[in-house]
CSV table of C-alpha atoms in Angstrom, one decimal:
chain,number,residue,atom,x,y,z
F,1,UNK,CA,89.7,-77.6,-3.1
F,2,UNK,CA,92.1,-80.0,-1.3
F,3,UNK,CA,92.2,-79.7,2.5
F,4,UNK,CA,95.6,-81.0,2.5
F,5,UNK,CA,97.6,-79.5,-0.4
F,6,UNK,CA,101.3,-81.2,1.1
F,7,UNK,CA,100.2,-84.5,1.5
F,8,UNK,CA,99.2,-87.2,-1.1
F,9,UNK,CA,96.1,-88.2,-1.2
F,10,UNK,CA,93.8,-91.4,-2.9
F,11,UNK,CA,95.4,-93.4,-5.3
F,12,UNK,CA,98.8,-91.3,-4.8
F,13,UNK,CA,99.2,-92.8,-1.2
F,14,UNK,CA,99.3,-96.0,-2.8
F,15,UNK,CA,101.4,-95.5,-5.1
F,16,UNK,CA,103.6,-93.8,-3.0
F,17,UNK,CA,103.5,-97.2,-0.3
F,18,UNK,CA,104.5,-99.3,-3.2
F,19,UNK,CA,107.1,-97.1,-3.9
F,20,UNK,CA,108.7,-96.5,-0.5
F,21,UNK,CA,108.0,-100.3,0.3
F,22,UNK,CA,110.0,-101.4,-2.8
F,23,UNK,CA,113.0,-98.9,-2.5
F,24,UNK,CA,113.3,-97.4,1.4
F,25,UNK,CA,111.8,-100.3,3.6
F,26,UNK,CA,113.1,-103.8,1.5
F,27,UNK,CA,117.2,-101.9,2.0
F,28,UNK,CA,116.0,-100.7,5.7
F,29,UNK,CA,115.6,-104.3,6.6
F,30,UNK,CA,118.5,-105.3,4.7
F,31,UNK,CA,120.8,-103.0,6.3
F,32,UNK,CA,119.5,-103.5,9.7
F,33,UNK,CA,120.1,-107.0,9.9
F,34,UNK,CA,123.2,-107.2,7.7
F,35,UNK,CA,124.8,-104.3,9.4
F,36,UNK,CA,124.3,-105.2,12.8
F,37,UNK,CA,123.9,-108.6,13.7
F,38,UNK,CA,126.3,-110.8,13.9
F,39,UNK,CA,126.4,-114.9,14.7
F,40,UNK,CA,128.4,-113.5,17.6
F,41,UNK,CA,125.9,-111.6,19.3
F,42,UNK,CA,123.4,-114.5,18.5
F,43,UNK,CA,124.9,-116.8,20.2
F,44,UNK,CA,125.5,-115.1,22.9
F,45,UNK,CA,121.8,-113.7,22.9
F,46,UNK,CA,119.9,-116.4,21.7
F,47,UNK,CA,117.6,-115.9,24.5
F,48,UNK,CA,116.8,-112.2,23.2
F,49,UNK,CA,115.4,-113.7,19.8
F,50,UNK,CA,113.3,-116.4,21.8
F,51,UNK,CA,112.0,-113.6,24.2
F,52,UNK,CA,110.8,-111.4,20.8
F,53,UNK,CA,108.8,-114.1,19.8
F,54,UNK,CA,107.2,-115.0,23.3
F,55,UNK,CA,106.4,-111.1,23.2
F,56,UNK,CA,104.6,-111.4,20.2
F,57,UNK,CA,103.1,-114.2,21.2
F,58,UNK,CA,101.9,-112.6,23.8
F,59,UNK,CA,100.7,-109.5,22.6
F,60,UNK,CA,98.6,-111.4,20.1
F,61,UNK,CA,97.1,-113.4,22.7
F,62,UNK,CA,96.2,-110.0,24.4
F,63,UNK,CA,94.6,-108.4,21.7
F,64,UNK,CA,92.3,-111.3,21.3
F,65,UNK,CA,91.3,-111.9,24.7
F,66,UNK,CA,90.5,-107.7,25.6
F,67,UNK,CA,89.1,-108.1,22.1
F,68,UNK,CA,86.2,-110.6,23.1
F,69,UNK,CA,85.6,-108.3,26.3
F,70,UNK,CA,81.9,-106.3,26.0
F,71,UNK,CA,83.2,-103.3,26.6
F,72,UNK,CA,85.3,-103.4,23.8
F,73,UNK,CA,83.6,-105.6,20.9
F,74,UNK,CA,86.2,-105.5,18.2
F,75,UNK,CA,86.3,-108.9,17.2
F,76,UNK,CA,83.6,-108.8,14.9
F,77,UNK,CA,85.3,-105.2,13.1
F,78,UNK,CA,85.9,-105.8,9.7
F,79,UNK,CA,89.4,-104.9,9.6
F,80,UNK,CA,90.5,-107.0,13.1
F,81,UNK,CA,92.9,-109.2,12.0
F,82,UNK,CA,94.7,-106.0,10.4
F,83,UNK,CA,93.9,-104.2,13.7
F,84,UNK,CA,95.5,-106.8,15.9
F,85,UNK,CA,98.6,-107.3,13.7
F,86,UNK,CA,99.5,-103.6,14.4
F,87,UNK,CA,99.2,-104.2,18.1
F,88,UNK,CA,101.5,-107.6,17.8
F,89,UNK,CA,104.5,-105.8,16.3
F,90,UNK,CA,105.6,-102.2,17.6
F,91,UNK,CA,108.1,-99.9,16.3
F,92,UNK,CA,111.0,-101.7,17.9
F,93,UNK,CA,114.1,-100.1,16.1
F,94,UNK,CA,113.6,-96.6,15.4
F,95,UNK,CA,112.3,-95.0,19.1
F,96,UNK,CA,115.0,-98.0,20.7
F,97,UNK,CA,118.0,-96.8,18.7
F,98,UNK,CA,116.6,-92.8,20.1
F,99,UNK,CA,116.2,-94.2,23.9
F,100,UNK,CA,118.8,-96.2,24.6
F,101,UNK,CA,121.7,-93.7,23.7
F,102,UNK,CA,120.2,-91.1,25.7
F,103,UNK,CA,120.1,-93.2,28.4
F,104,UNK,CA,123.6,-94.1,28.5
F,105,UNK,CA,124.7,-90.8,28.8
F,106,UNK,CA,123.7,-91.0,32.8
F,107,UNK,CA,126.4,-92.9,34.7
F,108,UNK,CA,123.1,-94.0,37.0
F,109,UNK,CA,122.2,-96.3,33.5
F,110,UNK,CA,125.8,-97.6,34.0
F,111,UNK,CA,125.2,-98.6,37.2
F,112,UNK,CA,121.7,-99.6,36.5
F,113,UNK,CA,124.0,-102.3,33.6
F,114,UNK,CA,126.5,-102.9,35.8
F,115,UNK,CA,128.7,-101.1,33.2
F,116,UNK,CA,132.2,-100.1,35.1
F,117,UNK,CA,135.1,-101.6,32.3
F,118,UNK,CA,135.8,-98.2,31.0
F,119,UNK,CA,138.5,-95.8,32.2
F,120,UNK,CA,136.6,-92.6,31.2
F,121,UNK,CA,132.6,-91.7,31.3
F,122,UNK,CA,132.7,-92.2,27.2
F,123,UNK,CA,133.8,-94.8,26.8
F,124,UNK,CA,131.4,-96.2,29.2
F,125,UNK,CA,128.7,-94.6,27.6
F,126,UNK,CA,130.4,-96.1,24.3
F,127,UNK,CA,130.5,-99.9,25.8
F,128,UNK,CA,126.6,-99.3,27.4
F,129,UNK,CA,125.4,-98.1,23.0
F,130,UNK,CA,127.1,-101.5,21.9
F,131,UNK,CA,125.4,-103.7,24.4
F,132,UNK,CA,122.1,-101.9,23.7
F,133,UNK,CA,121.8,-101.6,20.7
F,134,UNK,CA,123.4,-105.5,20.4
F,135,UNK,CA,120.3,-106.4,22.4
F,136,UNK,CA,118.1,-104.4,20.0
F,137,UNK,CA,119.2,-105.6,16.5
F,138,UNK,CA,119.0,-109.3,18.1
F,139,UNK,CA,115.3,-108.4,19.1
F,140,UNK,CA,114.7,-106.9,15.7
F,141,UNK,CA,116.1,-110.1,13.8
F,142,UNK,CA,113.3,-112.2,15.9
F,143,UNK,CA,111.1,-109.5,15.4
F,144,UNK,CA,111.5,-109.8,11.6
F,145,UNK,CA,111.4,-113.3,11.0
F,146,UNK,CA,107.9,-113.5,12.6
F,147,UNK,CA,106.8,-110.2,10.7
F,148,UNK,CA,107.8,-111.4,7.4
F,149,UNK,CA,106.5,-114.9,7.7
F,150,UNK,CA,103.7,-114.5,9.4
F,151,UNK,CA,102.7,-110.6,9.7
F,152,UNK,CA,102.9,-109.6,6.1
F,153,UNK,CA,101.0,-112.8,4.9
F,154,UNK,CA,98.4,-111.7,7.0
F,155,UNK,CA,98.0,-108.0,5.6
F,156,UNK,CA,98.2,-109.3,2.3
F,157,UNK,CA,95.3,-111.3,3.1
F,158,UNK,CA,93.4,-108.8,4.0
F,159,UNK,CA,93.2,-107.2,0.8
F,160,UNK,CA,94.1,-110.2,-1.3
F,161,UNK,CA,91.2,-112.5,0.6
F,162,UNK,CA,87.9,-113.0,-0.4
F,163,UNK,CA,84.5,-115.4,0.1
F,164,UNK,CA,83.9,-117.6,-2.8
F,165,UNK,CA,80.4,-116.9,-3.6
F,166,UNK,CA,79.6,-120.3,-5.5
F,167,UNK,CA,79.2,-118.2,-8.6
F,168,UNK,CA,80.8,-121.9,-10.6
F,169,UNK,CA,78.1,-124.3,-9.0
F,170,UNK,CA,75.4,-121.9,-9.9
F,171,UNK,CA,76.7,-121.8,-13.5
F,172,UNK,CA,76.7,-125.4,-13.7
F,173,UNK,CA,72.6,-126.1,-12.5
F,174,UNK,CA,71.6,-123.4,-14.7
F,175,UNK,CA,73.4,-125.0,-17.4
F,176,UNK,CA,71.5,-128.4,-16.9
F,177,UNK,CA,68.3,-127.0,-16.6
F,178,UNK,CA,67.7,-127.5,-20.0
F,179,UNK,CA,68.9,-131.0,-20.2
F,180,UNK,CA,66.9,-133.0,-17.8
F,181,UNK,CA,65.4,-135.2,-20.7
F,182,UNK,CA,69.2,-135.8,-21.9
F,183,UNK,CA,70.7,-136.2,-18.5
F,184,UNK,CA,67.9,-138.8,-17.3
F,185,UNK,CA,68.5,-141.1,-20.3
F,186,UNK,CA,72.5,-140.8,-20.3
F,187,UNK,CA,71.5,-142.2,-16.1
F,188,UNK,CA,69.5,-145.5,-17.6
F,189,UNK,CA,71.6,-146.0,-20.0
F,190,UNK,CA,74.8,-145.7,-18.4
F,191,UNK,CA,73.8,-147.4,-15.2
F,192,UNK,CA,77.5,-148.9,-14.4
F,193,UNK,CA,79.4,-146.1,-15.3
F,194,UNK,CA,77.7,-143.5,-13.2
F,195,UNK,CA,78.0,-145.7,-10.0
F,196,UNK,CA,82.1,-145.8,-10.6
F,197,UNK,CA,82.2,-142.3,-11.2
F,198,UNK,CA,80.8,-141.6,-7.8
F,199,UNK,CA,82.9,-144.0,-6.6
F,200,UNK,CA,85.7,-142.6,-7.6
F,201,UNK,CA,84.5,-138.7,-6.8
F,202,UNK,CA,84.2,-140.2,-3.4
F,203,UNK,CA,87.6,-141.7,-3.4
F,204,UNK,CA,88.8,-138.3,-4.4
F,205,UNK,CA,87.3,-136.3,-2.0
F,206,UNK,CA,88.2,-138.7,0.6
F,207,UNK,CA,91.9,-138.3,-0.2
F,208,UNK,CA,91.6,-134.3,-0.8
F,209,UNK,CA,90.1,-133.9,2.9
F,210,UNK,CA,93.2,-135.8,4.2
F,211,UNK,CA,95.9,-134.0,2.1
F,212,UNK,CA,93.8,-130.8,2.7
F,213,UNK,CA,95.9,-129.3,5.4
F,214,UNK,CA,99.0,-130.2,4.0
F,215,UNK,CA,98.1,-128.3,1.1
F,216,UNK,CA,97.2,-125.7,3.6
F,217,UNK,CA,100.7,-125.6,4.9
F,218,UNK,CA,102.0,-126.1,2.0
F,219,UNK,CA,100.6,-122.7,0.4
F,220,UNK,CA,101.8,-120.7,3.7
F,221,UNK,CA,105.1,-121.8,3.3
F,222,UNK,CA,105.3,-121.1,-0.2
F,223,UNK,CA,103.6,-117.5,0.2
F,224,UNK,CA,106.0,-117.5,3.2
F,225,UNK,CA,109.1,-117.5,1.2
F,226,UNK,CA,107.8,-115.9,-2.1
F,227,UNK,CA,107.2,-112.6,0.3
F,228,UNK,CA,109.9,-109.6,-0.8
F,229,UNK,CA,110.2,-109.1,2.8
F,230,UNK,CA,111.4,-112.5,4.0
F,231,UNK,CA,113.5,-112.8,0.9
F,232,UNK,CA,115.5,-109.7,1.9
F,233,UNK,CA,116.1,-110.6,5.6
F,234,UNK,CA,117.1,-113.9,4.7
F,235,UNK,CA,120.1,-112.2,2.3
F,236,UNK,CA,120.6,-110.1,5.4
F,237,UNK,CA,121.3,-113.4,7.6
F,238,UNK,CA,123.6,-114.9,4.8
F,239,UNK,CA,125.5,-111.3,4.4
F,240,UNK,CA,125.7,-111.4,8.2
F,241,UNK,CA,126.9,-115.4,8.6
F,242,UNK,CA,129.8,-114.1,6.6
F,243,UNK,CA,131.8,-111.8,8.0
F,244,UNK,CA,134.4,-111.2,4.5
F,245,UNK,CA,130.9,-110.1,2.8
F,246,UNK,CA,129.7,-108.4,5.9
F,247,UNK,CA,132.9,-106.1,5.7
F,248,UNK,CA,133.2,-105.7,2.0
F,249,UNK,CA,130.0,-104.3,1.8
F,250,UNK,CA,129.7,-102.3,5.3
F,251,UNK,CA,132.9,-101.3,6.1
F,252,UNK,CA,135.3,-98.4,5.2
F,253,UNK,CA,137.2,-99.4,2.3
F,254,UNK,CA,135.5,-102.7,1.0
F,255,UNK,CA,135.0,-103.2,-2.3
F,256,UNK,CA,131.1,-103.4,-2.4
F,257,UNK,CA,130.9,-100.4,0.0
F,258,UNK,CA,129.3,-98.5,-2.8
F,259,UNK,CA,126.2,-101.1,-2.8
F,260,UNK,CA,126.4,-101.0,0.9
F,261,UNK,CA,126.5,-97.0,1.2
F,262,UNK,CA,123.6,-96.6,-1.2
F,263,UNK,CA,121.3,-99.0,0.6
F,264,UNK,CA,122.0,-97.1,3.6
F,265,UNK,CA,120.8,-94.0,2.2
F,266,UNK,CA,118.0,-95.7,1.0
F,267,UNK,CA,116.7,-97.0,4.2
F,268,UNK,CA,117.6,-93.7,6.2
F,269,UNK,CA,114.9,-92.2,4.2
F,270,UNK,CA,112.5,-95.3,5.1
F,271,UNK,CA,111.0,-94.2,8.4
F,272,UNK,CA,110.7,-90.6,7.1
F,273,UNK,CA,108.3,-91.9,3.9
F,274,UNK,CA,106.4,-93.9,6.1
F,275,UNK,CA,105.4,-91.4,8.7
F,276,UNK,CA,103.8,-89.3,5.5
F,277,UNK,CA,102.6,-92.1,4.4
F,278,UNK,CA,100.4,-92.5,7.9
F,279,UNK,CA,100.1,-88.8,8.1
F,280,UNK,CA,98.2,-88.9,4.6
F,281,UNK,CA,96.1,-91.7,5.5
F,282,UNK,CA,95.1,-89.5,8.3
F,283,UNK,CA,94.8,-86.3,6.1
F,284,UNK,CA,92.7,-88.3,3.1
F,285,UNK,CA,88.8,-87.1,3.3
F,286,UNK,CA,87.7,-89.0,0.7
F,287,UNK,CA,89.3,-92.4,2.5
F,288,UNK,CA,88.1,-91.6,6.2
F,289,UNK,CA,84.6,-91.2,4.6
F,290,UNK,CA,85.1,-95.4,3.9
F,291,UNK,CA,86.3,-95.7,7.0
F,292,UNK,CA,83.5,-94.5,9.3
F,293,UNK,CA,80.7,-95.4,7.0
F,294,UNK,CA,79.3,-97.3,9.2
F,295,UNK,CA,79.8,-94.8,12.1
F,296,UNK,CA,78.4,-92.2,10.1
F,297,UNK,CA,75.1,-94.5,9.6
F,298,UNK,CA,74.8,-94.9,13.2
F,299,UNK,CA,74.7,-91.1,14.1
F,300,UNK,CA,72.9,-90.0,11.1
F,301,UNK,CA,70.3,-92.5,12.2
F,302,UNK,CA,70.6,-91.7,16.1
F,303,UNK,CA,70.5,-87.6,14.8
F,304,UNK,CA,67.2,-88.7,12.7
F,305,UNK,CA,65.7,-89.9,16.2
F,306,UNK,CA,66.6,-87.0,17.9
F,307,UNK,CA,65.2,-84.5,15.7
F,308,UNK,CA,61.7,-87.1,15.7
F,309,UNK,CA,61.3,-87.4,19.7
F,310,UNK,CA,62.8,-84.0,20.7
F,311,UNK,CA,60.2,-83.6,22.6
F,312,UNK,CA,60.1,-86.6,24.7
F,313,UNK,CA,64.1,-86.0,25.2
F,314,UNK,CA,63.1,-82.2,26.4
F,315,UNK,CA,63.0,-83.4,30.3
F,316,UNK,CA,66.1,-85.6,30.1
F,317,UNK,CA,67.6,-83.1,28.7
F,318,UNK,CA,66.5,-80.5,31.4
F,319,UNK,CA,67.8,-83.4,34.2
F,320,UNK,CA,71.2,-83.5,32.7
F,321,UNK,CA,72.0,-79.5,33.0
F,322,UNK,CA,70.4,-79.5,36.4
F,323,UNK,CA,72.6,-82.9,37.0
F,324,UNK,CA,75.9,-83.1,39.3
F,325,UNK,CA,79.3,-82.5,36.8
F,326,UNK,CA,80.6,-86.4,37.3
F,327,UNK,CA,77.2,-87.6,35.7
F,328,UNK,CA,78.0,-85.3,33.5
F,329,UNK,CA,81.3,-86.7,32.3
F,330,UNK,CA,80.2,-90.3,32.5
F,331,UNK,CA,77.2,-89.9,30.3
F,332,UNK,CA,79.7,-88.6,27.9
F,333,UNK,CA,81.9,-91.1,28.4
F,334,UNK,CA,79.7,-93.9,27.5
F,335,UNK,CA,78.0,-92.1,24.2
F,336,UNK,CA,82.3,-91.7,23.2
F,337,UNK,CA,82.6,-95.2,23.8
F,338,UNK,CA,79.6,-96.4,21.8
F,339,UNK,CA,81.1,-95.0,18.5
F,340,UNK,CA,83.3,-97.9,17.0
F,341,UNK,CA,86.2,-96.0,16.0
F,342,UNK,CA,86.8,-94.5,19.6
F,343,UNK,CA,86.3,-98.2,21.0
F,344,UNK,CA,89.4,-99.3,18.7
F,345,UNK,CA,91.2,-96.6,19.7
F,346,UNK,CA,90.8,-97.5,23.1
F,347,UNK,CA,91.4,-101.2,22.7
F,348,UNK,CA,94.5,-100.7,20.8
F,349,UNK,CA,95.8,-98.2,23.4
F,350,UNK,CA,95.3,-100.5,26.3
F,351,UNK,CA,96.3,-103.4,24.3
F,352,UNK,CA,99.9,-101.9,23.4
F,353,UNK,CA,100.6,-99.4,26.0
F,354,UNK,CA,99.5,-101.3,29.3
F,355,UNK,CA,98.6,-105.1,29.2
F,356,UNK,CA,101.0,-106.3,27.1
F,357,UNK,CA,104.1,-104.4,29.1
F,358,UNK,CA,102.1,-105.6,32.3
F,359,UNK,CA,102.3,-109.1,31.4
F,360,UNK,CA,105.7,-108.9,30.4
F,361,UNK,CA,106.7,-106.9,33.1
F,362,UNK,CA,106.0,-109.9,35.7
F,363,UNK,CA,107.0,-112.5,33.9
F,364,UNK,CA,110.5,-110.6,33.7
F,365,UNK,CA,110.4,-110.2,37.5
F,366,UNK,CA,110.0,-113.8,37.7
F,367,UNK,CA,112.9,-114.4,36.7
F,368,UNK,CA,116.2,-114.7,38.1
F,369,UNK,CA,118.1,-111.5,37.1
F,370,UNK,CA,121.6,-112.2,36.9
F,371,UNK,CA,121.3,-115.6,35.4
F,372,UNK,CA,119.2,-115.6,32.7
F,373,UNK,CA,119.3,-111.9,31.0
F,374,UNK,CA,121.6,-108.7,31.8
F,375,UNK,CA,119.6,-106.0,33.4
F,376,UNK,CA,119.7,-103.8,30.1
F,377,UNK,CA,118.4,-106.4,28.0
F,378,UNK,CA,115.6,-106.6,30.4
F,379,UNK,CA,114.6,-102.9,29.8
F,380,UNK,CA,114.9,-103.8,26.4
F,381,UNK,CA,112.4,-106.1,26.0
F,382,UNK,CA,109.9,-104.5,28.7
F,383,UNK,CA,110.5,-101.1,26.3
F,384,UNK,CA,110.0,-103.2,23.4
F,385,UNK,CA,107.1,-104.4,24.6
F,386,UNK,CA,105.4,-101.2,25.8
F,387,UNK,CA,106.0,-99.2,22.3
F,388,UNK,CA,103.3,-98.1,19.7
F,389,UNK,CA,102.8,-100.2,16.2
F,390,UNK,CA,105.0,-100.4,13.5
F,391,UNK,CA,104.1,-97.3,10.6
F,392,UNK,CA,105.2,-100.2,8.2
F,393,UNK,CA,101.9,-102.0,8.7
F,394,UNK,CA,100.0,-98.4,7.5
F,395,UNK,CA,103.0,-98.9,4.5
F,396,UNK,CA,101.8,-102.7,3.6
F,397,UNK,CA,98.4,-102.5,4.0
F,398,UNK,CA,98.0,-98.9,1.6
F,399,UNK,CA,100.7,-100.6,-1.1
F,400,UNK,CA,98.7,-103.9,-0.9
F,401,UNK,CA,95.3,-101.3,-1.8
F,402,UNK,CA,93.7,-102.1,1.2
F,403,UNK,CA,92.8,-98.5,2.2
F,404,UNK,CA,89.8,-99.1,4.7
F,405,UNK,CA,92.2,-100.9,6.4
F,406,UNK,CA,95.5,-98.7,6.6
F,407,UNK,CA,93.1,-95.6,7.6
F,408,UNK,CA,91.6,-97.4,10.6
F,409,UNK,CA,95.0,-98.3,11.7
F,410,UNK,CA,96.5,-95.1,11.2
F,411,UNK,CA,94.0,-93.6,12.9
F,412,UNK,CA,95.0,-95.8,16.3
F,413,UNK,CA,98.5,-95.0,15.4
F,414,UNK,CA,97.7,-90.9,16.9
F,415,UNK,CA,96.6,-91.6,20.0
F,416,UNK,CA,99.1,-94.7,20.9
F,417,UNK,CA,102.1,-92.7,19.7
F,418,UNK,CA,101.3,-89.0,21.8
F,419,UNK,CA,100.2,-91.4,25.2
F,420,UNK,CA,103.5,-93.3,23.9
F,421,UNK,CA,105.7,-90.2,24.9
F,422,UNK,CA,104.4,-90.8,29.0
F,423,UNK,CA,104.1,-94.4,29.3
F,424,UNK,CA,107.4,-95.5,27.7
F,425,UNK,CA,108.9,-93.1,30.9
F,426,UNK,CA,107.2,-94.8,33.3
F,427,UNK,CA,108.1,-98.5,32.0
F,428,UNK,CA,111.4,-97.6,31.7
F,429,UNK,CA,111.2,-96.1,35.9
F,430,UNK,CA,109.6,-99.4,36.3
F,431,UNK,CA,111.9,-101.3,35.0
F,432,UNK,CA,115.1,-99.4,36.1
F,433,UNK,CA,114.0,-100.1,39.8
F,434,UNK,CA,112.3,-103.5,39.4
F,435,UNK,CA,115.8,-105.1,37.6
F,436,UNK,CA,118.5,-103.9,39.3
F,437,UNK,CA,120.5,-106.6,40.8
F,438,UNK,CA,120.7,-105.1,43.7
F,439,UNK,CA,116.7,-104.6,43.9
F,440,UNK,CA,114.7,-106.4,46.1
F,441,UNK,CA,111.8,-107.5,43.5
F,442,UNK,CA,114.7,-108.8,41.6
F,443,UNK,CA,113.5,-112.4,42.6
C-alpha cells in the first residue's frame, strides 16, 4: 500500500514538474518581470541588479570553498553541482513579497527607510510596499537573468550529461582486426597518400583545438537562448521596455488584459505546485531508496561489523553508559555527521543561512550608507541573501528526470526552510541596527 496516498509519487512527480514548469512557472516569470519592472526603476536601481549578481557570485564561491573543507566533503557527491546551484539562488520573491509588507506596517520600519512624505500612517506604509517591493522585483530581474542563463543550463546538465565511453573507437579496432593483411598492403602501396592524410588529420586537429573553445562558447550561448526560461524573461523585458504593451496587457481596461489576467492566475498557482512537488520528493519511498543507496551500504556494512565483533565492542560499550553526558552527545554527534546525507544537510544550511549573509553583511557595512543604496534596499539584499533555495530547482531537476538529484535537494530544502523561520529574524535585527543612517557601524 502507498505510504502517501495525497501526494504523487514516481513517474507522476515528473510528470507533474513538466507540467507545472510549462504552465505555472514559464507565466510566474513572465508576470513577475512584465508586471513589475519598469526601465524606471532600473535605472534608478541599477545598482540592485549588479548587487544580485555579486550575491550569487558569492554564494557560489561559498559553497565551493566550505565544500572542499574535511569536515564537510561534498565536493566529490555525485549530485554537487545540483547541490550547489540550490544554495546560489534562494527563494527571493515569494518569502520577500510576505516580509517586507509586514514590515511596513511598523512606523519604526519607516523610520528605519527614512520614509516620512506621507500625511497619514497608510499611505506611508503604502510608499514603504512600493519601494520594497521596487527593490525586490529589480533583485529578481538580476536574479533571473543569471538563473536562466546559467542556473538552468546547469540542472539540465545534470541529467542530460554523460561520459563518452569510447564505445565508437572500440568499434572501429574490432572492425580491423580482421584486415591486417588488407590494411598492411593498402600502407605499401599507397605510401604518399597515407603521409598526406596524416598531414592533413594533423592540420585538422590543430585547427579544432584552437576553435575548440569557441565552439564551447558557442554551444552555451546557444543552449543559453534556446532555454524556455530565458526565452520568457526576455518577452518579459520587451513587454516591460514598453509601457503601451505593459498597460494593455496589465492594467484595468487594456485590451490584452484577458491574456494578462490568465497568466496571472496561472503563476498564482506556481509556488503552490511546486511546494507539492518538493513535498512528494520527500514523501517518494521508492526514490529516497536511490537516494541513500550508498548510505544504506555504509550502515548495512558497519551493522554487519557490529553484529561480527559484538564482543570486542562489549567494554566500549559498557565505557560509554558509565561515560559523562557531553561525551555522550559528541560521540553522537560525529557518527550523525559521518552519514553523507546529514553532512549535506549541514553544508547547505551553513552555506545559505550563515556564510553567505555573513559575507554580505560586511561588505554592506563597508559601504557608505546614504550614498550608494537606501537603507531598505540594504535589508533587501542582506534578506535576500540569508533565504533558503529556490523550490523551482526541485521543479527543473524532477521535469528534466533527474530524480536522485531533486530528492537530495529536497531533502536540504526541510531543514534550511524550518531554521529559515529564526535566522531570517535575526538578519533582518541585524540589519535594521547595522544600516540605519543614523547608526554608528554605518561606516
Amino acid at each position: 500500500p502507498r505510504s502517501n496516498p495525497l501526494l504523487p509519487v514516481g513517474d507522476s512527480i515528473n510528470m507533474l514538474s513538466r507540467l507545472s514548469f510549462n504552465i505555472f512557472i514559464l507565466p510566474l516569470i513572465f508576470t513577475g518581470v512584465a508586471s513589475s519592472v519598469t526601465l524606471e526603476s532600473l535605472s534608478s536601481l541599477w545598482l540592485v541588479v549588479v548587487a544580485s549578481f555579486v550575491i550569487i557570485a558569492i554564494s557560489f564561491v561559498v559553497a565551493t570553498v566550505l565544500a572542499y573543507l574535511p569536515f564537510f566533503r561534498i565536493h566529490k557527491e555525485e549530485h554537487f553541482n545540483a547541490l550547489r546551484v540550490a544554495i546560489c539562488f534562494p527563494n527571493i520573491v515569494a518569502i520577500p513579497i510576505l516580509i517586507f509588507p509586514a514590515l511596513c506596517e511598523y512606523e519604526v520600519f519607516h523610520e528605519y527607510g527614512n520614509i516620512d512624505a506621507g500625511p497619514s500612517l497608510d499611505e506611508n506604509i503604502a510608499i514603504c510596499e512600493a519601494e520594497s517591493n521596487a527593490v525586490v522585483f529589480a533583485y529578481f530581474f538580476g536574479f533571473s537573468v543569471l538563473f536562466w542563463s546559467f542556473g538552468d543550463r546547469s540542472l539540465r546538465n545534470v541529467t542530460n550529461g554523460s561520459s563518452d565511453g569510447g564505445g565508437g573507437d572500440d568499434c572501429d579496432d574490432d572492425g580491423n582486426d580482421g584486415d591486417d593483411t588488407q590494411i598492411d598492403t593498402s600502407r605499401r602501396n599507397n605510401v604518399v597518400p597515407d603521409a598526406r592524410r596524416n598531414k592533413r588529420k594533423e592540420e585538422i586537429v590543430k585547427k579544432f583545438t584552437f576553435y575548440r573553445p569557441f565552439i564551447f562558447l558557442f554551444g552555451v550561448i546557444r543552449d543559453i537562448f534556446l532555454s524556455p526560461g530565458f526565452v520568457v524573461l526576455i518577452l518579459s523585458f520587451v513587454t516591460a521596455c514598453f509601457g503601451i504593451v505593459q498597460d494593455a496587457v496589465f492594467e484595468p481596461g487594456g485590451f490584452l488584459r484577458v491574456i494578462g489576467s490568465t497568466l496571472e492566475s496561472l503563476s498564482s498557482a506556481g509556488a503552490t505546485v511546486a511546494t507539492i512537488v518538493v513535498a512528494a520528493a520527500l514523501a517518494d519511498d521508492s526514490s529516497n531508496e536511490a537516494v541513500d543507496g550508498e548510505l544504506t551500504a555504509s550502515i548495512i556494512h558497519q551493522k554487519d561489523e557490529y553484529d561480527e565483533e559484538e564482543h570486542q565492542v562489549s567494554k566500549l560499550e559498557v565505557e560509554i553508559e558509565n561515560s559523562s553526558t557531553d561525551n555522550n552527545f559528541l560521540l553522537r554527534l560525529g557518527q550523525l555527521m559521518e552519514k553523507p546525507i546529514v553532512r549535506v544537510q549541514v553544508w547547505h544550511v551553513t552555506c545559505r543561512l550563515f556564510a553567505t549573509p555573513a559575507v554580505i553583511f560586511g561588505i554592506l557595512l563597508k559601504m557608505d550608507c546614504p550614498l550608494y543604496l537606501s537603507p531598505i534596499s540594504k535589508l533587501v539584499l542582506l534578506i535576500n541573501s540569508s533565504l533558503p533555495g529556490a523550490l523551482i530547482v526541485v521543479v527543473i531537476l524532477k521535469a528534466n528526470g533527474s530524480t536522485k538529484a531533486a530528492n537530495i535537494v529536497s531533502q536540504t530544502y526541510l531543514p534550511s526552510y524550518t531554521l529559515s523561520v529564526l535566522t531570517i529574524a535575526i538578519w533582518s535585527s541585524i540589519g535594521m541596527l547595522a544600516f540605519n543612517s543614523e547608526s554608528s557601524l554605518c561606516l
